[in-house]
Tab-separated table of C-alpha atoms and ligand atoms in Angstrom:
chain	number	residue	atom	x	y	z
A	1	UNK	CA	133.229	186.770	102.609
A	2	UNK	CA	129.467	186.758	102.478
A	3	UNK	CA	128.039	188.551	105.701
A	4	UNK	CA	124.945	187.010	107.183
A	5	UNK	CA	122.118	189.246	106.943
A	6	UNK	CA	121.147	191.409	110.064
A	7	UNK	CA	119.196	194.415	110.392
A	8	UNK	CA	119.053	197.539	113.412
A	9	UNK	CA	116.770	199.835	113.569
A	10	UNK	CA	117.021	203.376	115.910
A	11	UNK	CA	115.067	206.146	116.766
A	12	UNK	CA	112.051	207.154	118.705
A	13	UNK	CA	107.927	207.812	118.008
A	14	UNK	CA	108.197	211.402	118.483
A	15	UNK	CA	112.118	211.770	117.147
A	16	UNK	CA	113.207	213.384	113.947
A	17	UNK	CA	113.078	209.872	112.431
A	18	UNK	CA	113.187	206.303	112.368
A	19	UNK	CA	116.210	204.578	110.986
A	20	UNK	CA	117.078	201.106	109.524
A	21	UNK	CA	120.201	199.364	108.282
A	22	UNK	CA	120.370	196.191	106.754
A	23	UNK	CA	123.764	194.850	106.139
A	24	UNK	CA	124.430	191.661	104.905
A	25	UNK	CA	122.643	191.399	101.205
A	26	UNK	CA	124.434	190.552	97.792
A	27	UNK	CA	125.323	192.960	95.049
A	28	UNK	CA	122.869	193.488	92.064
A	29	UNK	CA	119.443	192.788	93.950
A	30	UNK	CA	116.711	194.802	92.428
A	31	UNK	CA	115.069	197.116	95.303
A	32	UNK	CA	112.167	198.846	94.415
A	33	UNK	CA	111.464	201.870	96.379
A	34	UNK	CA	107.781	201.929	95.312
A	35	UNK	CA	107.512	198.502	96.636
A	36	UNK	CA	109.347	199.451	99.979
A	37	UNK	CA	106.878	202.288	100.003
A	38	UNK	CA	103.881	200.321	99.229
A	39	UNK	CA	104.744	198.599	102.400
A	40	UNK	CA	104.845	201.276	104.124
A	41	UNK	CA	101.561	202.593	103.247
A	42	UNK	CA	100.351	199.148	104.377
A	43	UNK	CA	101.613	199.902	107.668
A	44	UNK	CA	99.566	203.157	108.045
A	45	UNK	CA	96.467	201.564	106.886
A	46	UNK	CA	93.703	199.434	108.289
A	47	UNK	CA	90.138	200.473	110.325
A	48	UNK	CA	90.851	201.477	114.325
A	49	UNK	CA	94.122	203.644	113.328
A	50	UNK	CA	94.021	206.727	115.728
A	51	UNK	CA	94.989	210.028	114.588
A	52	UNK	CA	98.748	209.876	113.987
A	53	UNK	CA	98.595	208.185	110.791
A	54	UNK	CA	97.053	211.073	109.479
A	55	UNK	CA	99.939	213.081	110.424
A	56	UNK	CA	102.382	210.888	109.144
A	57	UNK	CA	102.940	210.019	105.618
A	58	UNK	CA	105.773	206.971	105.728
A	59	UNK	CA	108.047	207.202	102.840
A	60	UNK	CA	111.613	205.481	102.299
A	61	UNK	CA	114.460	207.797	102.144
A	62	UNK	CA	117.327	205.618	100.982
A	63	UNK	CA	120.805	206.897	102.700
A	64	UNK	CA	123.171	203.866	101.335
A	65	UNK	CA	123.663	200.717	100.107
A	66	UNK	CA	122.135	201.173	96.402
A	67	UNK	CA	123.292	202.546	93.643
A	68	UNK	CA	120.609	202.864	90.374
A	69	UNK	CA	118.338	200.393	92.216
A	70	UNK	CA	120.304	197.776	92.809
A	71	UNK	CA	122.356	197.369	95.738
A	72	UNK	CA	125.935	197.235	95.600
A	73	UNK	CA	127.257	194.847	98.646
A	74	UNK	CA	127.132	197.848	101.328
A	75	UNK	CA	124.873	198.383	104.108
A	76	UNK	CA	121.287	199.694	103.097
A	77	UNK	CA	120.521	202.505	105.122
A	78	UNK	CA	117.022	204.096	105.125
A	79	UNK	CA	115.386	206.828	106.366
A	80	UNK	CA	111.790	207.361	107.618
A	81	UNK	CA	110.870	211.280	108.221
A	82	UNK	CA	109.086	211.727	111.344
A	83	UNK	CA	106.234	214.944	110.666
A	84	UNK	CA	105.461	214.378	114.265
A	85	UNK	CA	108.291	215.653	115.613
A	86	UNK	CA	108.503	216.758	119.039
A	87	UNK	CA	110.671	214.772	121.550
A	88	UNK	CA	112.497	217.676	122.593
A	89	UNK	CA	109.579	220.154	123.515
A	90	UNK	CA	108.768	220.041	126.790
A	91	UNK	CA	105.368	221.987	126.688
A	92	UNK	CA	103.920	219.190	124.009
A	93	UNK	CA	105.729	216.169	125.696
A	94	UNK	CA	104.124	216.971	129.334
A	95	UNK	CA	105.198	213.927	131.761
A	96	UNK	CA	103.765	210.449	132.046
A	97	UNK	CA	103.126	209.423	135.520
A	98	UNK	CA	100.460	207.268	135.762
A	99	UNK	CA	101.577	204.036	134.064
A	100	UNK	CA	99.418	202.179	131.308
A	101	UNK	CA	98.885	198.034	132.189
A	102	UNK	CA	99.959	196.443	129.363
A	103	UNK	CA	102.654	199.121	127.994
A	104	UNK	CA	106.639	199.690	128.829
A	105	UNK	CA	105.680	202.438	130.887
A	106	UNK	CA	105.978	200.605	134.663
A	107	UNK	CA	108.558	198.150	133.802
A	108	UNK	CA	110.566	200.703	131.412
A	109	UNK	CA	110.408	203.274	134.662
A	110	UNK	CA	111.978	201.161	137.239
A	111	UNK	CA	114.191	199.594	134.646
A	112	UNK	CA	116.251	202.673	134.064
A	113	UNK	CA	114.984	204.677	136.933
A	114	UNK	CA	112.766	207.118	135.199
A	115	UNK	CA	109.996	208.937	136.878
A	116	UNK	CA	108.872	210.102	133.785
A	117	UNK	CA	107.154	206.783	131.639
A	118	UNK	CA	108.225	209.588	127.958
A	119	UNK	CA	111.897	208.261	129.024
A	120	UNK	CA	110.747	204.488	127.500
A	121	UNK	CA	107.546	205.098	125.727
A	122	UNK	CA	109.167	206.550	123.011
A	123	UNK	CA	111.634	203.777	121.677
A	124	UNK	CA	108.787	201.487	123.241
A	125	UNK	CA	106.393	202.783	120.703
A	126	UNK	CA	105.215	200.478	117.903
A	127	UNK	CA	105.876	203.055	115.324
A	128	UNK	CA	109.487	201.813	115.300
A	129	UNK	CA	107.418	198.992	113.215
A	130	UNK	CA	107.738	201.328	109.739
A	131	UNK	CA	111.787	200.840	110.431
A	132	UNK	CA	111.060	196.876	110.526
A	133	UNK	CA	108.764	196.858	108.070
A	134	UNK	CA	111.302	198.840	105.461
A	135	UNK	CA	113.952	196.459	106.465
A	136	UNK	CA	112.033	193.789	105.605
A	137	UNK	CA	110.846	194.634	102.409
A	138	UNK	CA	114.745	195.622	101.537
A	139	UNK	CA	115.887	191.947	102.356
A	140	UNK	CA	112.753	190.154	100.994
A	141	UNK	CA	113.847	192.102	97.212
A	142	UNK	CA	116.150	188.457	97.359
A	143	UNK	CA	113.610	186.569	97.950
A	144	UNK	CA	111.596	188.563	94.464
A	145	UNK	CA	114.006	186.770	92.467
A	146	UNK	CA	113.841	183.466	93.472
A	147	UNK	CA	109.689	183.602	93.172
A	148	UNK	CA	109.435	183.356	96.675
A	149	UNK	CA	106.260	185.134	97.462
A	150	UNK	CA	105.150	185.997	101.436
A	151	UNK	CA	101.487	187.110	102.576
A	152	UNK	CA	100.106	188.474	105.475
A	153	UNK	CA	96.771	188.638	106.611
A	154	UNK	CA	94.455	188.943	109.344
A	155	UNK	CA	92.836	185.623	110.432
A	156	UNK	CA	90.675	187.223	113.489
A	157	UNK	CA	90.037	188.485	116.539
A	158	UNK	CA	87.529	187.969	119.095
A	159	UNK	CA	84.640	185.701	118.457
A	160	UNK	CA	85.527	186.565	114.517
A	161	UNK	CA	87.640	183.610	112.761
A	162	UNK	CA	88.144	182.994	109.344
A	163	UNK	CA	88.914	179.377	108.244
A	164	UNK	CA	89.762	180.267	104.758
A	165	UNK	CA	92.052	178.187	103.454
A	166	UNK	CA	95.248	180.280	101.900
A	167	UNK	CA	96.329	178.555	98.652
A	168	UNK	CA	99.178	178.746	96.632
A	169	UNK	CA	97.446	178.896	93.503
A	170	UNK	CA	94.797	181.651	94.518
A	171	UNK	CA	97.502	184.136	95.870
A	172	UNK	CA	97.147	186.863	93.409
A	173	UNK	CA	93.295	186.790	94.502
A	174	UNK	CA	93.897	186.323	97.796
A	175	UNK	CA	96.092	189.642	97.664
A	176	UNK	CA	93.369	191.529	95.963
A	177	UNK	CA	90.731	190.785	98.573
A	178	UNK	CA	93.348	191.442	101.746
A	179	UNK	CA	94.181	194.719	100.192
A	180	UNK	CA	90.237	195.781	99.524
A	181	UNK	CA	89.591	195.008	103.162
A	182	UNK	CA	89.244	197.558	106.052
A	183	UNK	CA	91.120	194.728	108.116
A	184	UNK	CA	93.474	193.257	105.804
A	185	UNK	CA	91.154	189.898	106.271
A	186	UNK	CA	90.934	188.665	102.537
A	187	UNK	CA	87.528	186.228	103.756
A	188	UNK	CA	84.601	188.855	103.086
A	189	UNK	CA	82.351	187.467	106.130
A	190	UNK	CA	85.383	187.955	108.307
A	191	UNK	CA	86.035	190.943	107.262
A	192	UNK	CA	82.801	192.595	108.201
A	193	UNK	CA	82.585	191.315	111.791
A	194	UNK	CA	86.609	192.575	112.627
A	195	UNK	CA	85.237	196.149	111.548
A	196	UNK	CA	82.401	195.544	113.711
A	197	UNK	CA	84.350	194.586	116.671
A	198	UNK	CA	86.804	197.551	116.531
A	199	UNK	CA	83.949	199.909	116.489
A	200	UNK	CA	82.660	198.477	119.352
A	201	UNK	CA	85.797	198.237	121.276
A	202	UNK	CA	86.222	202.280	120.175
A	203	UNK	CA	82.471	203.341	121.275
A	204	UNK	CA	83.485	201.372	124.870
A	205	UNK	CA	86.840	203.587	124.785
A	206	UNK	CA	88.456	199.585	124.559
A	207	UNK	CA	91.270	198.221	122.215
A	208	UNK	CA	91.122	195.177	120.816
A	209	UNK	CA	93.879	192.958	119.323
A	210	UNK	CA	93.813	189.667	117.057
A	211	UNK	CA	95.667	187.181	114.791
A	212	UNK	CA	97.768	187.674	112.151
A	213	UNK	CA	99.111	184.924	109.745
A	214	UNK	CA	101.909	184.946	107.057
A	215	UNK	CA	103.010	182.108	104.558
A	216	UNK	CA	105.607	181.834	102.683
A	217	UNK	CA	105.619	180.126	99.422
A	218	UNK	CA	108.648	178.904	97.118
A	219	UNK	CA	110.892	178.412	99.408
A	220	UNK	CA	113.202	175.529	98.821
A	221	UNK	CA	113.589	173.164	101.575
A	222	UNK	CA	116.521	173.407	103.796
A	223	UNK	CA	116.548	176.581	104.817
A	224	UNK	CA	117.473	176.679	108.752
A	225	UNK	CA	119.094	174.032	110.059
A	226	UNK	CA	118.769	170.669	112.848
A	227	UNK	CA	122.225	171.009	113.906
A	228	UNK	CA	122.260	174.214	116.250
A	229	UNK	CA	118.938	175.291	118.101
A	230	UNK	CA	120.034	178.507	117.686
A	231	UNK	CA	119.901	177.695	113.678
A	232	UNK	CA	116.304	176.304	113.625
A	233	UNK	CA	114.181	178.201	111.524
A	234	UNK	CA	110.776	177.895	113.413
A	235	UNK	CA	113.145	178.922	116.344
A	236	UNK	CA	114.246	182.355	115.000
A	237	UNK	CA	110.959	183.299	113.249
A	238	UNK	CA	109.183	182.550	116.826
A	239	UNK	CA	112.115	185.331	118.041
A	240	UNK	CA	111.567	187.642	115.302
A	241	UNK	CA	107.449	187.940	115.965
A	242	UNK	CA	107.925	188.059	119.471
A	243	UNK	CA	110.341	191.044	119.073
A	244	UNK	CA	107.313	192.531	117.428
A	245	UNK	CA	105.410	195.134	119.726
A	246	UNK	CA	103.041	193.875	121.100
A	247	UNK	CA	102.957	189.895	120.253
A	248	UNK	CA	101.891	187.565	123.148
A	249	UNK	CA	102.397	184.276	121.213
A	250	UNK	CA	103.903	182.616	118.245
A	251	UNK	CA	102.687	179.251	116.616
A	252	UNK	CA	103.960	177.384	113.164
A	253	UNK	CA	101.311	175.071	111.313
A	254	UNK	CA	99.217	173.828	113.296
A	255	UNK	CA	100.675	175.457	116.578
A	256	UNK	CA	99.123	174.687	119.815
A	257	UNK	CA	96.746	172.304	118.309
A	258	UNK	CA	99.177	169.730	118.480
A	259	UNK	CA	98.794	169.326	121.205
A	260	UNK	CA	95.212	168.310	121.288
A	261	UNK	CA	95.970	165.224	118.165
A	262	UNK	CA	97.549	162.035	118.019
A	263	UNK	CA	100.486	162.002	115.823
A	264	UNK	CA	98.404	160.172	112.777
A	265	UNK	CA	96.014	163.566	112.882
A	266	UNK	CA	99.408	165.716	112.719
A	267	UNK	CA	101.838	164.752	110.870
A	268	UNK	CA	102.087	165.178	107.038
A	269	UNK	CA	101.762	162.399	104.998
A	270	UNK	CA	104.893	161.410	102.395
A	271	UNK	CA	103.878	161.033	98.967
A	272	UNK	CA	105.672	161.169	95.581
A	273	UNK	CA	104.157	163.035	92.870
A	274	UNK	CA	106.768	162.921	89.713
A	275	UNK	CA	104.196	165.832	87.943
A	276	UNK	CA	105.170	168.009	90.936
A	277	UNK	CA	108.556	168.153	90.056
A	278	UNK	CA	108.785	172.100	89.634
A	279	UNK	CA	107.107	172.710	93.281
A	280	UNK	CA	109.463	173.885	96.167
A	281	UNK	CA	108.573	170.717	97.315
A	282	UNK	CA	110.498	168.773	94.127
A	283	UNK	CA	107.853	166.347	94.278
A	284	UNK	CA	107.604	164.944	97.971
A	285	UNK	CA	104.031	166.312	97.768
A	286	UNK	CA	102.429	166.409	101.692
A	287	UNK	CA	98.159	166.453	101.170
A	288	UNK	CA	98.001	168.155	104.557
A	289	UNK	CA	100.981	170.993	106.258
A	290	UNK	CA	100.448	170.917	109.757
A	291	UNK	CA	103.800	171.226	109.915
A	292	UNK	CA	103.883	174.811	108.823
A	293	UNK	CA	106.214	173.979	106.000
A	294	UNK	CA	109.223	173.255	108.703
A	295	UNK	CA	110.187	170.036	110.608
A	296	UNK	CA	113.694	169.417	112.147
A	297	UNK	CA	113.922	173.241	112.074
A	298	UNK	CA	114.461	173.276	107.906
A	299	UNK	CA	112.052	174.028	105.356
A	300	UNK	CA	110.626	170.887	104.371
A	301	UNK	CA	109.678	172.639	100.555
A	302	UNK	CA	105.786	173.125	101.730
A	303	UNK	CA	104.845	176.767	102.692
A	304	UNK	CA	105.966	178.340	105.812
A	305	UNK	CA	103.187	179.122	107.929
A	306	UNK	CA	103.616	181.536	111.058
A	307	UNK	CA	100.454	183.120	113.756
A	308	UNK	CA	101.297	185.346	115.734
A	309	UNK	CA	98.904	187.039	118.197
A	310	UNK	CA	99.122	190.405	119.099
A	311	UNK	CA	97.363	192.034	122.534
A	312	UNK	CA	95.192	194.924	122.593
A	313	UNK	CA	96.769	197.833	122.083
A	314	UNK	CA	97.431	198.910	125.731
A	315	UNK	CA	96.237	202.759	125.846
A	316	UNK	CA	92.556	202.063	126.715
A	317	UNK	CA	90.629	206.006	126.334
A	318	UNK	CA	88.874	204.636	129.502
A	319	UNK	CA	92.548	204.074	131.420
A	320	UNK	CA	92.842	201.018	133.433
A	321	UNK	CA	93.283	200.996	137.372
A	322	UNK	CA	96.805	201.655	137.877
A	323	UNK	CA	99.141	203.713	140.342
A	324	UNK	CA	100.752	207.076	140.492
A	325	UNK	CA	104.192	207.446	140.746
A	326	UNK	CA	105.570	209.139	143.524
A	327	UNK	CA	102.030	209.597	146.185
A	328	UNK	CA	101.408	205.637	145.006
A	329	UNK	CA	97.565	206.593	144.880
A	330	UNK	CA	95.299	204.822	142.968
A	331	UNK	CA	94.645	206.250	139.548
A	332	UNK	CA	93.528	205.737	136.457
A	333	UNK	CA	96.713	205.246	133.559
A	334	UNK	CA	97.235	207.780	131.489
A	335	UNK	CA	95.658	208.373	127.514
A	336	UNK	CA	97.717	208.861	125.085
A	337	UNK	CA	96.748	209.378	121.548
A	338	UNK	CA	96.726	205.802	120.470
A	339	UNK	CA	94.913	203.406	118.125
A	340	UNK	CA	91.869	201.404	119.045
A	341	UNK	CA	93.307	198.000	117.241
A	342	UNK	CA	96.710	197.963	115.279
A	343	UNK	CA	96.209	194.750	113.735
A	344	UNK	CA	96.088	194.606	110.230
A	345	UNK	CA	98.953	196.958	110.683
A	346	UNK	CA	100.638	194.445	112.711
A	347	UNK	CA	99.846	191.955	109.806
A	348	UNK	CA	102.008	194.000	107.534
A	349	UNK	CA	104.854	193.927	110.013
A	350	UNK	CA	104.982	190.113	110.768
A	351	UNK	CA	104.465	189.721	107.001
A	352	UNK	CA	108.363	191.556	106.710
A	353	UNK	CA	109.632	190.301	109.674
A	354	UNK	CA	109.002	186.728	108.826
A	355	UNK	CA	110.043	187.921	104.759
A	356	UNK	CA	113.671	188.644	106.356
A	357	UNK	CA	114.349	185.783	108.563
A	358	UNK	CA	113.592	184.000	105.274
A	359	UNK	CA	115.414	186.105	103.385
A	360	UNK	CA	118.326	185.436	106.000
A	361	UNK	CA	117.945	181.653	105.977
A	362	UNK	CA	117.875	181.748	102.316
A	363	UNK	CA	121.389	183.699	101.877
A	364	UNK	CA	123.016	181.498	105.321
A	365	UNK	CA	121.990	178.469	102.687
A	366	UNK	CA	122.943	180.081	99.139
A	367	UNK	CA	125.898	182.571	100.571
A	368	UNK	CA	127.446	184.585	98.158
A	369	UNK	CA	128.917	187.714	97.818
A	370	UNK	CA	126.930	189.140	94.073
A	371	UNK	CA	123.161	187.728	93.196
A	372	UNK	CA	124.686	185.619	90.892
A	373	UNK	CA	127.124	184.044	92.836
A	374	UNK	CA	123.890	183.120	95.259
A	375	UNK	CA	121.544	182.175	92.346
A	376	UNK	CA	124.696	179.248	91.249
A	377	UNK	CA	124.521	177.666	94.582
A	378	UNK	CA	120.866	178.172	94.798
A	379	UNK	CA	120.649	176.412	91.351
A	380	UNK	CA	123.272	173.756	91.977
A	381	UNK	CA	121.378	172.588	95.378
A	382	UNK	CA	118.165	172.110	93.420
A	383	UNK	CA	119.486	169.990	90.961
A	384	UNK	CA	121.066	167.802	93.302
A	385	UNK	CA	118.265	167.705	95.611
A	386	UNK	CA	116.208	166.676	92.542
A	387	UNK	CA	118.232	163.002	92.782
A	388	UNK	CA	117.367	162.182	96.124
B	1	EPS	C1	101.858	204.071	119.916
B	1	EPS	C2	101.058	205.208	120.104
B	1	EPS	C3	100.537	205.968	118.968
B	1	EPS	C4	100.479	205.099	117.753
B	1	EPS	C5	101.871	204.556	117.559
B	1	EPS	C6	102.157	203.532	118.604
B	1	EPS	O1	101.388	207.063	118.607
B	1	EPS	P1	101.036	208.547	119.005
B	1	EPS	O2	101.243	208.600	120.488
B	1	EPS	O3	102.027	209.418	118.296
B	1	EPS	O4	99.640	208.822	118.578
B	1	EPS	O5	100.011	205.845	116.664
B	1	EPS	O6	102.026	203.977	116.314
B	1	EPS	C7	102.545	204.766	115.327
B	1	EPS	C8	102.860	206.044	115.461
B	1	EPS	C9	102.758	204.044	114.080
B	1	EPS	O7	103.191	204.689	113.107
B	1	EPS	O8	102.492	202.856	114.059
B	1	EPS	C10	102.414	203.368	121.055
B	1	EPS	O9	102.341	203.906	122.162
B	1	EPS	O10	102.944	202.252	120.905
């Protein structure tokens, strides 16, 4: 019996370490812990980072799951040391009373009746992100051999927007100019007004947030389903980015802008193109995808296109007006160290999260117990999609 893919992560921002298992995946998939660590490194990266991330060095320790690289049908159980370590000293983990707008901290507190906003700040904390982001690029290793390829990038923030359009066919490109900017924002004009902004929103003692974009190409269509809302595909990637720290809003394709066209100005065009044959697509070319790759829930064979917008960070070095507990007093919140915008980070993280609910649709489709076993139905669909 195949097992559907699932992942759980545990521990806390100042705990020994972070923890992720991801249970579900066929034998003989290739992982490659430099790739898993590459991710990682991502993570850390990108201009407005405070000073943890030069504490920290992220690097997968893998606990289960593989044996000689490959993975062997077990759970994969991995391990991210924590160099910040201090949960348990009292002296260096002083109490939180004054509760930041915008954080856990005032909802976490009355939720399990702590005084003290440390009791929910730490599992609260977006470094549990380097858990989600090693689970992700565990489960997308499927999606390697299948040439399904997944980018994230920054599209903006502010007044700074990049319409540049991402192409299948310019990827490798694409990659190279994401990964020489400050901002993981591959459009060069872009680029330099993000870095702008985040130095301005630092020398106001501000935080500034943004949008992040991922798209998935290669993926067959089908994956999902339009029997079971719970199925959809759109349905759980909108869960999985809102279950990212952080994210205020999810949109696919076009997104909100729907709303604002008549239905000739959004949907995709049918056309046949027997050249186009190889394409995820297997021919039924679309000339636009304002359907973000997914109608009806299923990939339609176009590439998957998720936004997600993250918040400013919610630790502001100039506080916001807020209350202390206990006296109820007016106060200023609380600084903690903290980052002055997290979002090209956060554009590593929704890059993984949406990889794995791929990854997850692609093995509920192509279930099988070994790789092989998965690449035969995967193989057999195709073909017989190719005579419709
Ligand atoms: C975070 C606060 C900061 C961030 C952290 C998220 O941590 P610290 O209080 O230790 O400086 O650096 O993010 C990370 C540690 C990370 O690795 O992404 C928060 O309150 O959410």
């Amino acid at each position: 019996m195949a097992r559907p893919l699932r992942y759980q992560t545990a521990g806390e921002s100042h705990g020994p370490a972070l923890v992720a298992i991801v249970d579900g995946l066929p034998s003989d998939v290739v992982v490659d812990a430099a790739r898993v660590n590459a991710e990682l490194a991502r993570r850390q990266g990108g201009y407005g980072r405070g000073a943890r991330q030069r504490i920290e060095t992220d690097v997968a320790e893998f606990l289960g799951g593989l044996r000689q690289g490959r993975t062997i049908g077990s759970p994969v159980a991995v391990r991210i040391a924590n160099k910040d370590n201090r949960i348990d000293d009292a002296a260096k983990t002083p109490p939180v009373t004054r509760p930041r707008p915008g954080h856990a901290d005032l909802a976490g507190s009355l939720k399990y009746l702590v005084p003290d906003c440390r009791g929910t700040l730490e599992r609260a904390s977006a470094r549990e992100t380097a858990a989600r982001v090693a689970a992700g690029a565990v489960a997308r290793s499927v999606l390697d051999h299948f040439g399904i390829r997944v980018f994230g990038f920054v599209r903006g923030a502010c007044d700074a927007w990049s319409d540049m359009p991402i192409r299948a066919n310019e990827l490798d490109a694409l990659v190279a100019a994401r990964d020489a900017s400050e901002v993981y924002c591959p459009d060069a004009g872009v680029d330099k007004k993000l870095v702008d902004l985040i130095f301005k929103a630092k020398t106001e003692q501000d935080t500034v947030g943004g949008w992040c974009e991922v798209h998935v190409f290669g993926a067959p269509p089908g994956l999902g389903s339009c029997m079971n809302w719970e199925d959809r595909l759109d349905a759980r990637l909108a869960f999985a980015v809102m279950g990212i720290q952080a994210f205020k809003s999810v949109e696919i394709g076009l997104g909100r802008e729907c709303g604002a066209r008549f239905g000739s100005a959004v949907h995709d065009a049918i056309h046949f193109d027997e050249s186009a044959r190889g394409e995820s697509h297997l021919g039924y070319a679309r000339p636009t995808n304002n359907a973000g790759g997914l109608e009806g829930g299923m990939t339609n064979g176009m590439p998957v296109v998720v936004r997600g917008t993250m918040k400013p960070i919610s630790t502001l070095l100039r506080g916001m007006p807020s209350v202390e507990f206990g006296t109820h007093e007016p106060v200023q919140s609380a600084y903690e160290r903290s980052d002055v915008s997290a979002v090209a980070a956060a554009s590593v993280v929704i890059e993984n999260v949406v990889a794995f609910e791929v990854a997850r649709a692609f093995l509920d489709k192509f279930a099988g117990d070994s790789l092989g076993e998965v690449r035969r139905a995967y193989e057999g669909f195709v073909a017989a999609a190719r005579r419709i």
